[in-house]
Short mmCIF file of C-alpha atoms and ligand atoms in Angstrom, two decimals:
data_model
loop_
_atom_site.label_atom_id
_atom_site.label_comp_id
_atom_site.label_asym_id
_atom_site.label_seq_id
_atom_site.Cartn_x
_atom_site.Cartn_y
_atom_site.Cartn_z
CA UNK A 1 25.93 -147.91 -84.74
CA UNK A 2 28.09 -150.01 -82.43
CA UNK A 3 28.84 -148.84 -78.90
CA UNK A 4 32.41 -147.58 -79.48
CA UNK A 5 31.27 -145.44 -82.42
CA UNK A 6 28.36 -144.07 -80.40
CA UNK A 7 30.72 -143.17 -77.54
CA UNK A 8 32.70 -140.97 -79.92
CA UNK A 9 29.88 -139.52 -82.02
CA UNK A 10 26.37 -139.90 -80.58
CA UNK A 11 24.59 -136.66 -79.78
CA UNK A 12 27.45 -134.49 -81.03
CA UNK A 13 26.89 -132.79 -84.40
CA UNK A 14 29.11 -130.05 -85.85
CA UNK A 15 28.02 -126.69 -84.45
CA UNK A 16 25.76 -125.08 -87.09
CA UNK A 17 27.20 -121.57 -86.65
CA UNK A 18 30.88 -122.48 -87.23
CA UNK A 19 31.22 -126.20 -87.96
CA UNK A 20 33.09 -126.68 -84.65
CA UNK A 21 33.46 -130.46 -84.35
CA UNK A 22 32.98 -130.28 -80.58
CA UNK A 23 29.77 -128.85 -79.16
CA UNK A 24 30.59 -125.42 -77.66
CA UNK A 25 29.87 -124.60 -74.03
CA UNK A 26 26.75 -122.46 -74.30
CA UNK A 27 27.30 -120.54 -71.08
CA UNK A 28 24.10 -118.52 -71.12
CA UNK A 29 21.10 -118.20 -68.85
CA UNK A 30 18.68 -116.85 -71.44
CA UNK A 31 18.10 -116.41 -75.19
CA UNK A 32 17.02 -113.33 -77.12
CA UNK A 33 13.57 -113.52 -78.74
CA UNK A 34 12.54 -111.54 -81.86
CA UNK A 35 9.22 -110.86 -80.20
CA UNK A 36 7.55 -112.68 -77.28
CA UNK A 37 7.31 -116.36 -78.23
CA UNK A 38 9.10 -115.81 -81.56
CA UNK A 39 12.37 -117.63 -80.81
CA UNK A 40 14.55 -120.49 -82.03
CA UNK A 41 13.14 -122.97 -79.50
CA UNK A 42 15.51 -121.72 -76.79
CA UNK A 43 13.99 -119.61 -74.03
CA UNK A 44 15.65 -120.12 -70.65
CA UNK A 45 18.75 -121.93 -69.41
CA UNK A 46 17.02 -124.10 -66.82
CA UNK A 47 15.12 -125.81 -69.63
CA UNK A 48 17.07 -125.50 -72.89
CA UNK A 49 20.81 -125.58 -73.46
CA UNK A 50 22.52 -126.96 -76.59
CA UNK A 51 25.51 -128.39 -74.67
CA UNK A 52 23.12 -130.17 -72.31
CA UNK A 53 20.97 -131.44 -75.18
CA UNK A 54 24.05 -132.94 -76.88
CA UNK A 55 24.99 -134.76 -73.68
CA UNK A 56 21.43 -135.98 -73.06
CA UNK A 57 21.30 -137.40 -76.59
CA UNK A 58 24.69 -139.04 -76.12
CA UNK A 59 23.72 -140.75 -72.86
CA UNK A 60 20.36 -141.85 -74.29
CA UNK A 61 22.16 -143.37 -77.30
CA UNK A 62 24.64 -145.22 -75.07
CA UNK A 63 21.74 -146.74 -73.11
CA UNK A 64 19.70 -147.56 -76.24
CA UNK A 65 17.00 -145.25 -74.86
CA UNK A 66 14.85 -142.69 -76.66
CA UNK A 67 15.35 -139.94 -74.08
CA UNK A 68 17.97 -138.70 -71.64
CA UNK A 69 17.92 -136.13 -68.85
CA UNK A 70 20.93 -134.82 -66.95
CA UNK A 71 20.79 -133.50 -63.39
CA UNK A 72 22.99 -131.58 -60.98
CA UNK A 73 24.01 -134.85 -59.28
CA UNK A 74 23.17 -138.54 -59.22
CA UNK A 75 21.07 -137.97 -56.12
CA UNK A 76 19.12 -135.22 -57.90
CA UNK A 77 18.27 -137.80 -60.57
CA UNK A 78 17.11 -140.27 -57.90
CA UNK A 79 15.11 -137.47 -56.25
CA UNK A 80 13.27 -136.80 -59.55
CA UNK A 81 12.30 -140.48 -59.92
CA UNK A 82 10.89 -140.57 -56.38
CA UNK A 83 8.81 -137.48 -57.15
CA UNK A 84 6.82 -139.64 -59.57
CA UNK A 85 5.26 -141.04 -56.37
CA UNK A 86 2.74 -139.72 -53.87
CA UNK A 87 2.11 -140.33 -50.16
CA UNK A 88 1.01 -143.91 -49.50
CA UNK A 89 2.96 -145.34 -52.41
CA UNK A 90 5.44 -148.13 -51.76
CA UNK A 91 8.86 -148.89 -53.18
CA UNK A 92 10.69 -152.21 -53.19
CA UNK A 93 14.44 -151.83 -53.18
CA UNK A 94 17.49 -153.86 -52.26
CA UNK A 95 19.02 -154.17 -48.81
CA UNK A 96 22.43 -153.36 -50.32
CA UNK A 97 22.40 -149.88 -51.81
CA UNK A 98 24.63 -146.87 -52.28
CA UNK A 99 24.61 -145.11 -48.87
CA UNK A 100 23.24 -141.85 -50.28
CA UNK A 101 20.37 -143.69 -51.94
CA UNK A 102 19.53 -145.36 -48.63
CA UNK A 103 19.69 -141.94 -46.93
CA UNK A 104 17.36 -140.11 -49.37
CA UNK A 105 14.89 -143.02 -49.14
CA UNK A 106 14.84 -143.28 -45.34
CA UNK A 107 15.57 -139.74 -44.19
CA UNK A 108 13.84 -137.66 -46.87
CA UNK A 109 11.09 -139.56 -48.69
CA UNK A 110 9.85 -141.63 -45.75
CA UNK A 111 8.94 -138.23 -44.21
CA UNK A 112 6.66 -137.64 -47.20
CA UNK A 113 4.71 -140.84 -46.56
CA UNK A 114 6.45 -143.15 -49.00
CA UNK A 115 7.20 -146.63 -47.71
CA UNK A 116 10.37 -148.53 -48.62
CA UNK A 117 10.93 -152.27 -48.40
CA UNK A 118 14.62 -153.19 -48.29
CA UNK A 119 14.88 -156.76 -49.47
CA UNK A 120 17.54 -159.23 -50.59
CA UNK A 121 17.55 -159.42 -54.38
CA UNK A 122 20.12 -162.17 -54.90
CA UNK A 123 17.07 -164.21 -55.78
CA UNK A 124 14.97 -161.55 -57.46
CA UNK A 125 11.67 -163.48 -57.17
CA UNK A 126 11.79 -162.30 -53.55
CA UNK A 127 10.35 -158.99 -54.83
CA UNK A 128 6.97 -160.65 -55.34
CA UNK A 129 6.57 -161.23 -51.59
CA UNK A 130 6.43 -157.45 -51.04
CA UNK A 131 4.13 -156.36 -53.87
CA UNK A 132 0.72 -155.00 -52.85
CA UNK A 133 -1.82 -152.53 -54.25
CA UNK A 134 0.32 -149.56 -53.18
CA UNK A 135 3.54 -150.70 -54.82
CA UNK A 136 4.64 -148.35 -57.61
CA UNK A 137 8.39 -148.65 -58.05
CA UNK A 138 11.17 -151.21 -57.87
CA UNK A 139 14.60 -149.63 -57.46
CA UNK A 140 17.72 -151.71 -57.85
CA UNK A 141 21.46 -151.48 -58.33
CA UNK A 142 23.60 -154.09 -60.02
CA UNK A 143 26.43 -154.60 -59.26
CA UNK A 144 25.62 -153.28 -55.81
CA UNK A 145 27.71 -150.85 -53.85
CA UNK A 146 29.85 -152.03 -52.10
CA UNK A 147 29.04 -155.76 -51.93
CA UNK A 148 29.10 -156.37 -55.72
CA UNK A 149 25.92 -158.41 -55.61
CA UNK A 150 24.34 -159.04 -58.98
CA UNK A 151 20.59 -158.68 -59.55
CA UNK A 152 18.92 -160.38 -62.50
CA UNK A 153 17.45 -157.36 -64.32
CA UNK A 154 15.60 -159.38 -66.97
CA UNK A 155 13.81 -161.41 -64.31
CA UNK A 156 13.04 -158.28 -62.27
CA UNK A 157 11.53 -156.71 -65.41
CA UNK A 158 9.28 -159.73 -65.96
CA UNK A 159 7.89 -159.24 -62.45
CA UNK A 160 7.48 -155.45 -62.70
CA UNK A 161 5.77 -155.72 -66.09
CA UNK A 162 3.33 -158.32 -64.75
CA UNK A 163 2.36 -156.03 -61.86
CA UNK A 164 2.57 -152.75 -63.88
CA UNK A 165 5.33 -151.28 -61.70
CA UNK A 166 8.13 -148.95 -62.76
CA UNK A 167 11.54 -150.64 -62.76
CA UNK A 168 14.45 -148.25 -62.21
CA UNK A 169 18.04 -149.49 -62.33
CA UNK A 170 21.04 -147.60 -60.99
CA UNK A 171 23.63 -148.51 -63.65
CA UNK A 172 26.47 -146.45 -62.17
CA UNK A 173 28.84 -149.34 -61.37
CA UNK A 174 28.61 -151.05 -64.74
CA UNK A 175 28.35 -147.94 -66.95
CA UNK A 176 26.56 -148.22 -70.31
CA UNK A 177 29.72 -149.81 -71.75
CA UNK A 178 29.16 -152.97 -69.71
CA UNK A 179 25.40 -153.14 -69.17
CA UNK A 180 22.25 -151.69 -70.73
CA UNK A 181 19.25 -152.17 -68.41
CA UNK A 182 16.71 -150.79 -70.93
CA UNK A 183 17.59 -153.71 -73.23
CA UNK A 184 16.93 -156.04 -70.28
CA UNK A 185 13.46 -154.54 -69.71
CA UNK A 186 14.04 -151.68 -67.23
CA UNK A 187 11.87 -148.56 -67.56
CA UNK A 188 14.40 -146.06 -66.22
CA UNK A 189 18.19 -146.20 -66.09
CA UNK A 190 19.92 -143.92 -63.61
CA UNK A 191 23.59 -142.91 -63.53
CA UNK A 192 25.79 -141.05 -61.18
CA UNK A 193 27.55 -139.43 -64.14
CA UNK A 194 30.12 -138.31 -61.57
CA UNK A 195 31.62 -141.80 -61.82
CA UNK A 196 32.47 -143.69 -65.06
CA UNK A 197 30.58 -141.51 -67.57
CA UNK A 198 32.47 -138.39 -66.51
CA UNK A 199 35.44 -140.59 -65.72
CA UNK A 200 37.96 -137.92 -64.73
CA UNK A 201 36.94 -137.00 -61.17
CA UNK A 202 36.11 -133.43 -62.17
CA UNK A 203 32.29 -133.31 -62.36
CA UNK A 204 29.30 -134.10 -60.13
CA UNK A 205 26.27 -134.99 -62.26
CA UNK A 206 23.39 -137.44 -62.62
CA UNK A 207 21.39 -138.81 -65.53
CA UNK A 208 18.22 -140.70 -66.34
CA UNK A 209 17.44 -142.48 -69.60
CA UNK A 210 14.12 -143.98 -70.64
CA UNK A 211 12.02 -144.99 -73.66
CA UNK A 212 8.49 -144.26 -72.54
CA UNK A 213 7.36 -140.84 -73.80
CA UNK A 214 4.87 -139.97 -70.99
CA UNK A 215 7.41 -141.05 -68.36
CA UNK A 216 10.07 -138.87 -70.00
CA UNK A 217 7.69 -135.90 -70.14
CA UNK A 218 6.75 -136.27 -66.49
CA UNK A 219 10.41 -136.52 -65.39
CA UNK A 220 11.37 -133.51 -67.55
CA UNK A 221 8.47 -131.61 -65.98
CA UNK A 222 9.65 -132.58 -62.47
CA UNK A 223 13.19 -131.50 -63.33
CA UNK A 224 12.09 -128.13 -64.67
CA UNK A 225 9.70 -127.60 -61.75
CA UNK A 226 12.23 -128.56 -59.06
CA UNK A 227 15.29 -127.15 -60.79
CA UNK A 228 18.05 -129.74 -60.37
CA UNK A 229 19.66 -129.11 -63.76
CA UNK A 230 23.25 -129.71 -64.86
CA UNK A 231 25.38 -126.73 -65.95
CA UNK A 232 26.76 -126.32 -69.49
CA UNK A 233 30.42 -126.42 -68.45
CA UNK A 234 29.90 -129.73 -66.66
CA UNK A 235 27.96 -131.10 -69.65
CA UNK A 236 30.93 -130.28 -71.87
CA UNK A 237 33.34 -132.10 -69.57
CA UNK A 238 31.15 -135.20 -69.61
CA UNK A 239 30.77 -135.07 -73.41
CA UNK A 240 34.56 -135.11 -73.54
CA UNK A 241 34.79 -137.92 -70.98
CA UNK A 242 32.31 -140.15 -72.85
CA UNK A 243 34.48 -140.15 -75.98
CA UNK A 244 36.88 -142.55 -74.24
CA UNK A 245 34.34 -144.45 -72.10
CA UNK A 246 34.75 -147.71 -74.01
CA UNK A 247 38.57 -147.55 -73.83
CA UNK A 248 38.59 -146.65 -70.17
CA UNK A 249 36.13 -149.41 -69.27
CA UNK A 250 38.21 -151.97 -71.12
CA UNK A 251 41.25 -151.06 -69.00
CA UNK A 252 39.18 -150.83 -65.78
CA UNK A 253 37.99 -154.39 -66.46
CA UNK A 254 41.49 -155.72 -67.23
CA UNK A 255 43.06 -154.08 -64.19
CA UNK A 256 40.07 -155.05 -62.03
CA UNK A 257 40.53 -158.70 -62.90
CA UNK A 258 44.26 -158.62 -62.13
CA UNK A 259 43.76 -156.89 -58.78
CA UNK A 260 40.84 -159.18 -57.81
CA UNK A 261 42.89 -162.30 -58.55
CA UNK A 262 45.90 -160.92 -56.67
CA UNK A 263 43.76 -160.16 -53.60
CA UNK A 264 42.04 -163.55 -53.68
CA UNK A 265 45.47 -165.22 -53.37
CA UNK A 266 46.66 -163.00 -50.52
CA UNK A 267 47.00 -164.89 -47.21
CA UNK A 268 45.77 -161.94 -45.09
CA UNK A 269 42.71 -161.30 -47.24
CA UNK A 270 39.50 -163.13 -46.38
CA UNK A 271 36.69 -162.41 -48.87
CA UNK A 272 37.04 -160.70 -52.24
CA UNK A 273 33.82 -159.43 -53.82
CA UNK A 274 34.03 -159.20 -57.62
CA UNK A 275 31.39 -160.57 -60.02
CA UNK A 276 34.01 -162.05 -62.37
CA UNK A 277 34.84 -164.90 -60.00
CA UNK A 278 33.13 -168.16 -60.91
CA UNK A 279 32.47 -168.60 -57.20
CA UNK A 280 30.41 -165.36 -57.10
CA UNK A 281 26.83 -166.46 -56.26
CA UNK A 282 25.35 -164.75 -59.36
CA UNK A 283 28.35 -165.07 -61.68
CA UNK A 284 26.28 -166.64 -64.45
CA UNK A 285 23.76 -163.76 -64.34
CA UNK A 286 26.62 -161.24 -64.42
CA UNK A 287 28.05 -163.05 -67.43
CA UNK A 288 24.70 -162.98 -69.21
CA UNK A 289 23.78 -159.34 -68.57
CA UNK A 290 27.21 -157.63 -68.52
CA UNK A 291 29.89 -157.29 -71.19
CA UNK A 292 32.66 -157.20 -68.57
CA UNK A 293 32.96 -157.37 -64.79
CA UNK A 294 34.27 -153.86 -64.14
CA UNK A 295 36.89 -152.37 -61.92
CA UNK A 296 35.04 -152.26 -58.60
CA UNK A 297 36.23 -154.70 -55.94
CA UNK A 298 35.59 -155.01 -52.21
CA UNK A 299 37.56 -157.17 -49.79
CA UNK A 300 37.82 -157.99 -46.10
CA UNK A 301 40.68 -159.23 -43.92
CA UNK A 302 40.93 -162.46 -41.94
CA UNK A 303 40.61 -160.36 -38.82
CA UNK A 304 37.66 -157.94 -38.95
CA UNK A 305 39.70 -155.11 -37.47
CA UNK A 306 38.92 -151.55 -38.52
CA UNK A 307 42.29 -150.29 -37.28
CA UNK A 308 44.14 -152.74 -39.50
CA UNK A 309 42.15 -151.56 -42.54
CA UNK A 310 42.89 -147.94 -41.64
CA UNK A 311 46.61 -148.74 -41.51
CA UNK A 312 46.46 -150.38 -44.94
CA UNK A 313 44.61 -147.35 -46.32
CA UNK A 314 47.15 -144.94 -44.78
CA UNK A 315 50.05 -146.85 -46.40
CA UNK A 316 48.62 -146.77 -49.94
CA UNK A 317 50.54 -144.48 -52.31
CA UNK A 318 49.13 -145.02 -55.82
CA UNK A 319 45.57 -145.65 -54.64
CA UNK A 320 44.15 -142.45 -53.16
CA UNK A 321 41.89 -142.77 -50.12
CA UNK A 322 38.74 -141.00 -51.26
CA UNK A 323 34.99 -141.15 -51.69
CA UNK A 324 33.69 -141.67 -55.22
CA UNK A 325 34.75 -144.10 -57.96
CA UNK A 326 34.93 -144.55 -61.68
CA UNK A 327 37.68 -142.05 -62.44
CA UNK A 328 40.95 -142.77 -64.21
CA UNK A 329 42.74 -142.67 -60.83
CA UNK A 330 42.60 -145.71 -58.52
CA UNK A 331 40.75 -144.97 -55.30
CA UNK A 332 40.33 -146.85 -52.03
CA UNK A 333 37.44 -146.29 -49.68
CA UNK A 334 36.35 -147.49 -46.24
CA UNK A 335 32.57 -147.85 -46.71
CA UNK A 336 31.71 -148.37 -43.02
CA UNK A 337 32.97 -144.89 -42.13
CA UNK A 338 32.86 -143.13 -45.51
CA UNK A 339 30.32 -143.86 -48.30
CA UNK A 340 28.07 -146.02 -46.12
CA UNK A 341 28.40 -144.14 -42.84
CA UNK A 342 24.62 -143.50 -42.91
CA UNK A 343 23.80 -147.24 -42.84
CA UNK A 344 23.30 -148.59 -39.27
CA UNK A 345 26.03 -151.08 -38.18
CA UNK A 346 23.47 -153.88 -37.65
CA UNK A 347 22.20 -153.50 -41.23
CA UNK A 348 25.77 -153.39 -42.53
CA UNK A 349 26.71 -156.60 -40.73
CA UNK A 350 23.69 -158.42 -42.14
CA UNK A 351 24.90 -157.90 -45.72
CA UNK A 352 28.58 -158.59 -44.96
CA UNK A 353 29.67 -154.96 -44.99
CA UNK A 354 32.17 -155.53 -42.19
CA UNK A 355 34.29 -152.98 -40.33
CA UNK A 356 37.41 -154.17 -42.18
CA UNK A 357 35.88 -154.00 -45.66
CA UNK A 358 37.80 -151.91 -48.19
CA UNK A 359 36.32 -150.94 -51.54
CA UNK A 360 38.62 -150.32 -54.49
CA UNK A 361 37.85 -148.40 -57.65
CA UNK A 362 40.61 -149.76 -59.85
CA UNK A 363 41.79 -147.07 -62.25
CA UNK A 364 43.55 -147.20 -65.59
CA UNK A 365 47.16 -147.05 -64.36
CA UNK A 366 49.63 -149.92 -64.89
CA UNK A 367 48.27 -152.97 -63.06
CA UNK A 368 51.74 -153.94 -61.81
CA UNK A 369 52.06 -150.60 -59.99
CA UNK A 370 48.61 -151.06 -58.45
CA UNK A 371 49.40 -154.57 -57.22
CA UNK A 372 52.81 -153.47 -55.88
CA UNK A 373 51.04 -150.68 -53.99
CA UNK A 374 48.57 -153.11 -52.41
CA UNK A 375 51.43 -155.51 -51.62
CA UNK A 376 53.42 -152.90 -49.66
CA UNK A 377 50.28 -151.61 -47.91
CA UNK A 378 48.83 -154.98 -46.85
CA UNK A 379 52.29 -156.45 -46.10
C1 PLP B 401 27.77 -141.93 -56.33
C2 PLP B 401 26.57 -142.77 -56.50
C3 PLP B 401 25.29 -142.22 -56.47
C4 PLP B 401 25.04 -140.75 -56.18
O1 PLP B 401 25.53 -139.93 -57.20
P1 PLP B 401 26.09 -138.44 -56.95
O2 PLP B 401 26.54 -138.03 -58.30
O3 PLP B 401 27.20 -138.56 -55.95
O4 PLP B 401 24.97 -137.64 -56.42
C5 PLP B 401 24.21 -143.07 -56.68
N1 PLP B 401 24.39 -144.38 -56.91
C6 PLP B 401 25.61 -144.94 -56.94
C7 PLP B 401 25.74 -146.41 -57.18
C8 PLP B 401 26.75 -144.16 -56.73
O5 PLP B 401 27.95 -144.73 -56.74
#
């Protein structure tokens, strides 16, 4: 099946009890057994739930993976992957990560004796300089948040396969509609489902998808043992959201391109970070591994003045100033004080995450209204 058909149908079969075309919300904590162990395969809500199973199958299908797991949040999904490791193990990751990912790595898992190497992955061969006998996992994002750097997943997979490491890719920014890391050789794909998969700013959820059976079993075991499951109501909302993922992403990409080009011609704007520009350092890799360049854009002003950026943000009317991304509504964010507040200023400066940088999640409204809003706000 092609992607658009999978978005509408995958994982969702008519409900056997009624024929309901949409999977019901099975809002139950437990299931009645005829006698102990004599049941229909459903025992307890932390483990089995039909609404959750439908969503897991849908997400797995969208990522061309054999298995899917959904979690209470994106960070809970990241947490489960890190629990594959033990003290002394080492992780190679990029120096340009979602702030919450950086925080769980440095402020939670470093305390458990896991070592993280934060390295530039613009040239992904750089990973090899940090591999040693303790290395277990390579964790990357592409495009990165908020600098929109592109990492060559296929090349990263060649390296991780050679050294028998796990390659995990945070695919939140691209969504499965634009990029499928499993097809490029990744072992685990992670999503903050909160963003494009949910798509309507009404759910917090995470997901993992993978092919390898033992890896899936271990991650499912970790999830059941640690308990970070997603609730049935939220699973239903995401099942509904996914049915329009392909349509939404198409509009996010179209609007993203229009806004990026508008900003790049604005006299007060300095840099515009968007992988669709031919001048983007890894544009050709983005073109090869993505089906579109998405609706996430970051930009800075000629003067790196935080107050000026705050004023622009305060004047926006259609764009809402908010954390998060990937919903139908356009959002604007100030990473230095919001999403990436946990990243030290020195580290931010090194990757170009300046005080004036604004990150946009371009929604699916009319592009002319979005550009007019930026025009009046930037002046
Ligand atoms: C939001 C986000 C996360 C964390 O997901 P939550 O659902 O907020 O826990 C991880 N990675 C990226 C790239 C994100 O944007």
